[in-house]
Coordinates of C-alpha atoms and ligand atoms in Angstrom, one line a residue:
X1 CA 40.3 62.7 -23.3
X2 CA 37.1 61.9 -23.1
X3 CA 35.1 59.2 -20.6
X4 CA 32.1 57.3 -21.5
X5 CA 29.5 55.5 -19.3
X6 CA 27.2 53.2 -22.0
X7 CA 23.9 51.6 -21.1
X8 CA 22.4 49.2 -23.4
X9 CA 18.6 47.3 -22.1
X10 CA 16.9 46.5 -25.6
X11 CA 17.0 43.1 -25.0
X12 CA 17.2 40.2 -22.2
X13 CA 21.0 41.7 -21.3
X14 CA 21.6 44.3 -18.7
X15 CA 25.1 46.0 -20.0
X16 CA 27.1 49.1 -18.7
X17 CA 30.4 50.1 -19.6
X18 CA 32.7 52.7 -19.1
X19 CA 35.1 53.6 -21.4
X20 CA 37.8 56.5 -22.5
X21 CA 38.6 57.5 -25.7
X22 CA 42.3 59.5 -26.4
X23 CA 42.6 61.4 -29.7
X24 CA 40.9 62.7 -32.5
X25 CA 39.5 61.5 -36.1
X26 CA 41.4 57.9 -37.3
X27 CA 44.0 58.6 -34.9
X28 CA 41.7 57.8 -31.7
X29 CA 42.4 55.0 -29.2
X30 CA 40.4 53.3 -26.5
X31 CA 40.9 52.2 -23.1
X32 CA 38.4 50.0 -21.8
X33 CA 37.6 51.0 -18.1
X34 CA 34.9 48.2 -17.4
X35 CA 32.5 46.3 -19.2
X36 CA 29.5 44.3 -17.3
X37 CA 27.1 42.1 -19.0
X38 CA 24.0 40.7 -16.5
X39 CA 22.2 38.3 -19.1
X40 CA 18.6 37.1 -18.1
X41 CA 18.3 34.3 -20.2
X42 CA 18.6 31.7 -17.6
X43 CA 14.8 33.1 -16.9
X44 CA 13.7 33.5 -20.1
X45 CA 14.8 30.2 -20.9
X46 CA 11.8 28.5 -19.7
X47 CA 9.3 30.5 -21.9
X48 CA 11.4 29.5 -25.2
X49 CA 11.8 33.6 -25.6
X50 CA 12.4 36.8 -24.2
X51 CA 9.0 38.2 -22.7
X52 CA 9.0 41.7 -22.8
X53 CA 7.5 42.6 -19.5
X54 CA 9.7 40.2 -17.7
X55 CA 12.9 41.7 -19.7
X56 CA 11.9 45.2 -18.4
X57 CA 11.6 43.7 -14.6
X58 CA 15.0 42.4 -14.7
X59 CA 16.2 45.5 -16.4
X60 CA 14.8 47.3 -13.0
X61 CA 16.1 44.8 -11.0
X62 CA 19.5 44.7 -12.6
X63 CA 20.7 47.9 -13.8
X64 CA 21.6 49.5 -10.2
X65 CA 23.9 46.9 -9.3
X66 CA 25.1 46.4 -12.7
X67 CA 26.3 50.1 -13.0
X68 CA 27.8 50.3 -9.5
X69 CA 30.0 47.2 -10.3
X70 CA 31.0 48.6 -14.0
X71 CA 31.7 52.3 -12.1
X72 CA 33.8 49.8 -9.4
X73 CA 35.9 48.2 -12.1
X74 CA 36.4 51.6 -13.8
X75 CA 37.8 52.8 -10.6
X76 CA 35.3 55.5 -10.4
X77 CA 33.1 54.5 -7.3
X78 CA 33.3 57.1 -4.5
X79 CA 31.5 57.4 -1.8
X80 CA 30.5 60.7 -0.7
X81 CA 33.5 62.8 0.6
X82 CA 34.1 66.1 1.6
X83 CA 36.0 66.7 -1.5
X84 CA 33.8 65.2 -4.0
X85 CA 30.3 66.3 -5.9
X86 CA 28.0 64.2 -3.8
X87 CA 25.2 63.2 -5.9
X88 CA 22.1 63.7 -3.0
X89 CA 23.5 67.0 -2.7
X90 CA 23.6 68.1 -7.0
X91 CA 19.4 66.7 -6.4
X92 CA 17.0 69.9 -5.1
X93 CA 13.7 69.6 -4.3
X94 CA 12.5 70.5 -8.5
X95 CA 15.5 67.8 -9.4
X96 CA 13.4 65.3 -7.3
X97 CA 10.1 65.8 -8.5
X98 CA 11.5 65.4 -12.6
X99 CA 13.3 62.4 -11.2
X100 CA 10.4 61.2 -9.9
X101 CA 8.2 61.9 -13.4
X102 CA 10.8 60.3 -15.4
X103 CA 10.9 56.9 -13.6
X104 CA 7.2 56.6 -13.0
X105 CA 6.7 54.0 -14.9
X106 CA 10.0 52.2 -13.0
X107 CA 9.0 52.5 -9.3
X108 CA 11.6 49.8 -8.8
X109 CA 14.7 51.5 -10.3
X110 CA 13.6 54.8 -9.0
X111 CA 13.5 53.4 -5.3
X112 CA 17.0 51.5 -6.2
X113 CA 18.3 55.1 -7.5
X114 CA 17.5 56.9 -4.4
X115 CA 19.1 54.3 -2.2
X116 CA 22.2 53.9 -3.9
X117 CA 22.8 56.0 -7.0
X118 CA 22.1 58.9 -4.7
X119 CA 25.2 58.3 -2.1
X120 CA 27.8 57.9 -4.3
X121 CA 29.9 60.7 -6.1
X122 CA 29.5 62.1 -9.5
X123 CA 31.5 59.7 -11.4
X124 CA 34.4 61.2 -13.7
X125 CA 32.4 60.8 -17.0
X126 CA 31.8 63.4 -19.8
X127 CA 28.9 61.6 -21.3
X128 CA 25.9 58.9 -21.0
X129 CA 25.4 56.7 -24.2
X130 CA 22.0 54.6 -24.4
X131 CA 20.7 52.2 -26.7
X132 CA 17.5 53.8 -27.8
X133 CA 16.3 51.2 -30.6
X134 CA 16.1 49.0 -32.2
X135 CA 14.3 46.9 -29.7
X136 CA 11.8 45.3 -27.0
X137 CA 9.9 48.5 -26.2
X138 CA 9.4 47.6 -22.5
X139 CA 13.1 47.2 -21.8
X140 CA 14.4 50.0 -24.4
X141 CA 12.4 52.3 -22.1
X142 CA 14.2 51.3 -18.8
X143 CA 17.4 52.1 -20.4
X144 CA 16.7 55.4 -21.9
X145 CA 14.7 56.5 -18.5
X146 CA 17.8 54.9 -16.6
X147 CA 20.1 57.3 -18.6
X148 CA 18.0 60.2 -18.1
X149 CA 17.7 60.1 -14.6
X150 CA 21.6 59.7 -14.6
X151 CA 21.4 62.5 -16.5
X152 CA 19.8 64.2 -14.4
X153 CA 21.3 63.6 -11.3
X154 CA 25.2 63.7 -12.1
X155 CA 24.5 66.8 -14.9
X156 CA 26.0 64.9 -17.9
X157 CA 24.7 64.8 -21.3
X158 CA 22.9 62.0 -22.9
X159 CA 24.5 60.1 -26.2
X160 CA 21.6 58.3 -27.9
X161 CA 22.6 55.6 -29.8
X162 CA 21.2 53.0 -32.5
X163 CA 22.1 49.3 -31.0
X164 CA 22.6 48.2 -34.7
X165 CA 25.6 50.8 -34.6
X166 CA 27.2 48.9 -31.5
X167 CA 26.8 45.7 -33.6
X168 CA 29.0 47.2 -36.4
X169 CA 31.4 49.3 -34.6
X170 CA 32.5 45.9 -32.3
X171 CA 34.5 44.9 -35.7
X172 CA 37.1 48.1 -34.8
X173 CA 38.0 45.8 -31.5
X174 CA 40.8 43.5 -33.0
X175 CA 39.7 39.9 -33.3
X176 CA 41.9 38.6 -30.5
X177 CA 40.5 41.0 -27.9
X178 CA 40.5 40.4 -24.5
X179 CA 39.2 43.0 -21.6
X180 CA 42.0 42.3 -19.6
X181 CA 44.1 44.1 -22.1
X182 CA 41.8 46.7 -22.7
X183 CA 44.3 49.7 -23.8
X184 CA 44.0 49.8 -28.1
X185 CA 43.9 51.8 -30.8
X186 CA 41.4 51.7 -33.3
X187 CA 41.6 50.2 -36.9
X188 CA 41.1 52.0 -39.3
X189 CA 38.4 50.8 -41.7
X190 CA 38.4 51.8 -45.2
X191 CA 35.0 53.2 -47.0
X192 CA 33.1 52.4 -48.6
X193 CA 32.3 49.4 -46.1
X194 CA 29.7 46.5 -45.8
X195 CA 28.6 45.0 -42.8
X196 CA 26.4 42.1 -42.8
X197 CA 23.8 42.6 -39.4
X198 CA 22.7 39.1 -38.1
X199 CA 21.3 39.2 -35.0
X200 CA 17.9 37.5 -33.3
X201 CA 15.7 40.5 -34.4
X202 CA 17.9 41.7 -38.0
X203 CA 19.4 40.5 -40.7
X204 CA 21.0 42.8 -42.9
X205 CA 23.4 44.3 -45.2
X206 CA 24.6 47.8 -44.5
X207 CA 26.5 49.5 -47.1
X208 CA 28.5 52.1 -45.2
X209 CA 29.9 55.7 -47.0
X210 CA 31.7 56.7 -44.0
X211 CA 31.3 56.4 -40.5
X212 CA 27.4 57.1 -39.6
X213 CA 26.3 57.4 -43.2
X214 CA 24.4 54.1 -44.0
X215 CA 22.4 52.3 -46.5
X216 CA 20.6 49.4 -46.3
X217 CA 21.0 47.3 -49.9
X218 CA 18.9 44.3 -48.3
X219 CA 17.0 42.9 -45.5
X220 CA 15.1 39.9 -44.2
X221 CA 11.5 39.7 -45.5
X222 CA 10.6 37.6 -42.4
X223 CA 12.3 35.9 -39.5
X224 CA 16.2 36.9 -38.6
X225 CA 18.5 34.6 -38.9
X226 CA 18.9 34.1 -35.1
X227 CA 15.3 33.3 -35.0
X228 CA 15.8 30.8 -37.4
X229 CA 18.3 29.2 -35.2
X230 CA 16.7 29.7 -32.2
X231 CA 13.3 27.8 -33.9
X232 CA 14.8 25.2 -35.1
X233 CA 16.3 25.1 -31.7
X234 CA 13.4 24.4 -30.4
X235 CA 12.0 22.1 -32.6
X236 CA 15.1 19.8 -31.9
X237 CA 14.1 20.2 -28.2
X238 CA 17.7 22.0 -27.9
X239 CA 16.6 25.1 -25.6
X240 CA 17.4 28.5 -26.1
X241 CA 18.8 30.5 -27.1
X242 CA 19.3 28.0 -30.0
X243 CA 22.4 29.8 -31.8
X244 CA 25.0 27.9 -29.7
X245 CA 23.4 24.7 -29.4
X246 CA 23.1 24.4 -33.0
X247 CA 26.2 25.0 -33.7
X248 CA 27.6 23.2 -31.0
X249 CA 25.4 19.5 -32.6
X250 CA 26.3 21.0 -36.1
X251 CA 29.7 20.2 -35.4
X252 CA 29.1 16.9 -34.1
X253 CA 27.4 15.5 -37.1
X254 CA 29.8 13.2 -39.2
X255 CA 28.5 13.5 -43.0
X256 CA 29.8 10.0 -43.7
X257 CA 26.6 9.3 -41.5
X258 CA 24.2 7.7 -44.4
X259 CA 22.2 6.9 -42.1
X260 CA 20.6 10.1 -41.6
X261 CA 20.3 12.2 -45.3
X262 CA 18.6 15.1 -44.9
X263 CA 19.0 18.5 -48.1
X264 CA 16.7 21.9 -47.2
X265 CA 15.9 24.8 -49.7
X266 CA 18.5 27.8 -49.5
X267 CA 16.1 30.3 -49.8
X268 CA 16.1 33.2 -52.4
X269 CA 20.1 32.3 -53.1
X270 CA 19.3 32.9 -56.4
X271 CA 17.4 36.0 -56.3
X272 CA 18.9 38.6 -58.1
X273 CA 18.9 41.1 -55.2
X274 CA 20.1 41.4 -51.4
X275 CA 16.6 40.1 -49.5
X276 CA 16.5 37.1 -47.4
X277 CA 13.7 34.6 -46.1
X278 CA 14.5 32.4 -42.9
X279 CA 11.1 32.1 -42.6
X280 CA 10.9 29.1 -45.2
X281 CA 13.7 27.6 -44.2
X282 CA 12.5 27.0 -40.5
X283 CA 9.1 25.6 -42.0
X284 CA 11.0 23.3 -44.1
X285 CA 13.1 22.0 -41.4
X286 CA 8.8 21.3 -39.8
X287 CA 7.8 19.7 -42.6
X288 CA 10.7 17.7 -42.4
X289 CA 10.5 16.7 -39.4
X290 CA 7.0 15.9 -39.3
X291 CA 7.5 13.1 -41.8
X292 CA 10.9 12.1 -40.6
X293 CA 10.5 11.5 -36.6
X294 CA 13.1 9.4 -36.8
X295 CA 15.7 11.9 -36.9
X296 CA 14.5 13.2 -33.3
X297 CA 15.2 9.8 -31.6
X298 CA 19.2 10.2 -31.8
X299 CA 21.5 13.0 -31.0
X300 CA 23.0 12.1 -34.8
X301 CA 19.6 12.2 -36.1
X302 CA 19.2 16.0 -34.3
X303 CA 22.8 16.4 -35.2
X304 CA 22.4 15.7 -39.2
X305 CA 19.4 18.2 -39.0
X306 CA 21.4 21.0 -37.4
X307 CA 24.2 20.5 -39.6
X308 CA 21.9 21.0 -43.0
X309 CA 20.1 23.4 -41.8
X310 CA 23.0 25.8 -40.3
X311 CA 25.0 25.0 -43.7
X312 CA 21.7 26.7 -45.2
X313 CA 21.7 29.7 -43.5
X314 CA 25.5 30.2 -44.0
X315 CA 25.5 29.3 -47.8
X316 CA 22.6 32.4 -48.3
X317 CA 24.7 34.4 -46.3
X318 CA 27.8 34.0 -47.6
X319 CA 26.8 33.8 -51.2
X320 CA 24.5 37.3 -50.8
X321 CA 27.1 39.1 -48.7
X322 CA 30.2 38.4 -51.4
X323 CA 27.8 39.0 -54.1
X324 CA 26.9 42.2 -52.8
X325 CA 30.8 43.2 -51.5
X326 CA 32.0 42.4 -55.2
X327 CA 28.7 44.8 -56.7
X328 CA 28.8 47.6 -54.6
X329 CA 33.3 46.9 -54.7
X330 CA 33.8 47.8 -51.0
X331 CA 37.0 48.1 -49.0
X332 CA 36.0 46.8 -46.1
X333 CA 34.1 44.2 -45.5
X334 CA 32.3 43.1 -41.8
X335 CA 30.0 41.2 -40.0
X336 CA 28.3 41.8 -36.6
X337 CA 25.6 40.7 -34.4
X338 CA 24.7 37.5 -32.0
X339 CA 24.7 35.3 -35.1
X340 CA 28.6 36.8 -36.0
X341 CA 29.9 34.2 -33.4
X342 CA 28.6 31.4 -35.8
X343 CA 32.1 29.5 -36.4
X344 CA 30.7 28.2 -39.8
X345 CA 29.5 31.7 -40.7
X346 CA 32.9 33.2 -39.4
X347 CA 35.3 30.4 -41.5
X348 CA 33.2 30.8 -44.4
X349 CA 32.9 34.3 -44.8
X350 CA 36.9 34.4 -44.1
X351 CA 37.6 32.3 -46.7
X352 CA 35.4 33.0 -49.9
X353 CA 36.3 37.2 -48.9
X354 CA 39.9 35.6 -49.0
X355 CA 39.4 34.0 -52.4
X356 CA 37.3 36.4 -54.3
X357 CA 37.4 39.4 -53.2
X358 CA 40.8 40.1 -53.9
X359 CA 40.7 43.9 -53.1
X360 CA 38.6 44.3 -49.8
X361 CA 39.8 43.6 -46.3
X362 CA 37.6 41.5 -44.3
X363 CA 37.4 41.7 -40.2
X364 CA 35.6 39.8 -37.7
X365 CA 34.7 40.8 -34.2
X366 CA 36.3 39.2 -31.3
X367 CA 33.4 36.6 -30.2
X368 CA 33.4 38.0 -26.6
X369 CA 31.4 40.8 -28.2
X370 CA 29.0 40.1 -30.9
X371 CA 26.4 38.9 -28.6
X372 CA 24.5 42.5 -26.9
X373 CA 27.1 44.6 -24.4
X374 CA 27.5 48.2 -23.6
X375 CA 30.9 48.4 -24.5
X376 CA 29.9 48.3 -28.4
X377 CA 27.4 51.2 -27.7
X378 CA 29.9 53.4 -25.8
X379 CA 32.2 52.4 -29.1
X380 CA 28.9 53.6 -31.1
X381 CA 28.3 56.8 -29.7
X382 CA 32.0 57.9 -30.8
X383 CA 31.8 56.5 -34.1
X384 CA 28.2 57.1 -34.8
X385 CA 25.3 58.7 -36.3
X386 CA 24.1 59.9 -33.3
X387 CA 26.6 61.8 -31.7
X388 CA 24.3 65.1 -30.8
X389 CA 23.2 64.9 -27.4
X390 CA 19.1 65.0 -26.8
X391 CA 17.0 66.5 -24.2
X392 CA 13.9 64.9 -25.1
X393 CA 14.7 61.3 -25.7
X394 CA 12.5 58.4 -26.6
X395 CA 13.2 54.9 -26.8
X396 CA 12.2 53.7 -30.4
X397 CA 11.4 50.2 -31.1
X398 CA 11.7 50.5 -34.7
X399 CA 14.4 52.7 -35.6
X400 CA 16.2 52.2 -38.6
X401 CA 19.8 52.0 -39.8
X402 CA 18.9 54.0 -43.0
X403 CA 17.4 54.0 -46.1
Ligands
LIG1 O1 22.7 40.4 -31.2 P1 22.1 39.5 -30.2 O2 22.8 39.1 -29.0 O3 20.7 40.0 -29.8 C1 19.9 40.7 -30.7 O4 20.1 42.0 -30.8 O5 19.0 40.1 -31.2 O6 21.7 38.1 -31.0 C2 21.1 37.1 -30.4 C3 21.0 35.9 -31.4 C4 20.1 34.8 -30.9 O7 19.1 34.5 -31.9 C5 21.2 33.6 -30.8 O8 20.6 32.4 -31.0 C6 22.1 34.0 -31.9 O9 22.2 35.4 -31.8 N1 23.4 33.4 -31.8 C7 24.0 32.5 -32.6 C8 25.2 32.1 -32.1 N2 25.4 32.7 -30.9 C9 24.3 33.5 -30.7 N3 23.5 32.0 -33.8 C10 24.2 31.1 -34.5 N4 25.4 30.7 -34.0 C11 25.9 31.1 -32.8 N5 27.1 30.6 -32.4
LIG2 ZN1 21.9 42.8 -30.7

């Protein structure tokens, strides 16, 4: 049996989980000890975006209490005792003064560490897992530095782990699951796979061999399709992030409504490869706009506008994603990411995989857990590429799925 602690900064949500995994190859099951999300974007909301520097503040802010409440929940919070490992104690004078270098750029955590992190008992983990990319570079560092100052401190190796893994492995969490019933055994995906990635910084299609061998058949040549949402978001004066709220209108809009006709471009649908452009689409939904202020004087008028341009975005996706499922004749087919909550994405894809794609299995991750979460990269580090443990660790923006 094996317990993991999972940290995952490289965005505007502070995430820690702990989690134990029973068993070995297909045959492994999970319990879920704790998993606690702190999301920032009540701040960030203001600036219309995540701003990096104030991401990595909150991070510092956050990710003390954040990992005392997940190692509460997990049942794992001691403090020091006579028949414990007391954590001050396991830190010597030379453990200090790397401490010290690691977090130098985090005064704020490191101060938080020594008050806290420092009086409570080496947890009962085997292993720390941290999102090392993709992602804001600011707040990807407070993670990794975070988990290598746990590291340090409790003696327990360090999992690095790509956050675009976490996105995929949430589809082995049954759709219906809940953390109060946490206990569950995996399912077992059949390869080759396909997992479509739509997030606010990626969209794309992953053609998986086997667990941690991936390929990616096609990408975004511009914006993500979250960003699309979130922009047009914005232009509707709906807040962010937009996902949610355009969804939300989308549903609203009643297409008997004349009043309000609206048709956008479905960029590259016809394209005779995997690649995507959002980036054209959000202009268009400008343009549009600029000539037809109307439309931003009702709610329906907002609401016909979210409703054509979400039905954009899904038709490229859908069509692209089934295209590429029948070409590259998968078993499994999956999507994951923020934008994998989208009900019109999720309905869609389930029925058109239903109806013609007769020989693939399709899954869809339970909502609670496609936006970002630690839990996924815990999940990640079994499942994943990156299972070797590092010494010298670096948090890396840019890092990439595969090919
Ligand atoms: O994966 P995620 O939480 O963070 C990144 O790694 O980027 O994705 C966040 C994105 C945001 O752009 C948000 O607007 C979008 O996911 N999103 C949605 C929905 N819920 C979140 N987009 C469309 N429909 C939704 N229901
Ligand atoms: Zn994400």
């Amino acid at each position: 049996m094996t317990k993991i602690l999972a940290i995952e900064t490289s965005c505007d949500e502070t995430a820690i989980a702990v989690l134990e995994v029973k068993g070995l190859g297909i045959s492994k099951s999970f319990r879920v000890l704790s998993s606690v999300v702190s999301s920032q974007v009540a701040l960030h909301k203001k600036f219309g975006g995540v701003v990096p520097a104030l991401a990595k503040r909150e991070h510092q802010r956050n990710l003390v209490p954040v990992l005392l409440k997940a190692l509460r929940e997990a049942g794992f919070l001691e403090l020091e005792s006579k028949n414990t490992e007391p954590g001050k104690k396991s830190v010597n004078n030379s453990k200090f003064i790397i401490l010290n270098s690691i977090l130098e750029r985090e005064p704020e955590l490191l101060s938080r560490i020594k008050k806290s992190v420092l009086n409570i008992s080496v947890p009962k983990i085997d292993a720390i897992a941290v999102t090392y990319g993709p992602g804001l570079a600011p707040a990807l560092w407070v993670g990794v530095n975070f988990a290598k100052a746990l590291s340090l401190i409790w003696n327990k190796p360090v999992i690095p782990v790509n956050h675009l893994e976490g996105h995929i492995y949430t589809n082995l969490l049954p759709v219906n699951w809940k953390i109060q019933n946490s206990g569950f055994r995996i399912q077992n995906f059949l390869f080759p796979a396909l997992c479509l990635i739509v997030s606010g910084g990626h969209t794309e299609l992953v053609f998986i061999k086997k667990y941690g061998s991936y390929k990616i058949i096609g990408e975004t040549l511009d914006d993500a399709a979250g960003e699309a949402f979130d922009k047009v978001a914005k232009m509707l004066g709906l807040g962010y992030p937009g996902g949610p709220k355009i969804s939300k209108l989308a549903e609203s809009f009643k297409i008997k409504n004349l009043k309000f006709k609206i048709s956008l471009p479905r960029p590259m649908i016809k394209s005779n490869d995997y690649k995507f452009s959002f980036s054209g689409l959000k202009t268009a939904v400008l343009y549009f706009l600029q000539f037809h202020t109307e439309f931003l004087k009702s709610k329906a008028g907002k609401a016909a506008v979210a409703c054509e341009f979400q039905k954009a975005a899904v038709d490229v996706l859908v069509s692209k994603t089934i295209r590429a499922a029948k070409e590259y004749k998968v078993k499994t087919l999956m999507i994951g990411g923020g934008v994998a909550a989208n009900k019109l994405l999720r309905e869609r894809l389930a029925s058109e995989s239903k109806n013609k794609l007769l020989h693939t299995t399709f899954y869809l991750p339970p909502t609670n857990v496609t936006g970002d979460n630690a839990l996924m990269i815990g999940i990640a580090a079994v499942f994943g590429k990156n299972k070797k443990t590092r010494r010298e660790l670096r948090a890396e923006p840019n890092l990439r799925l595969g090919s």
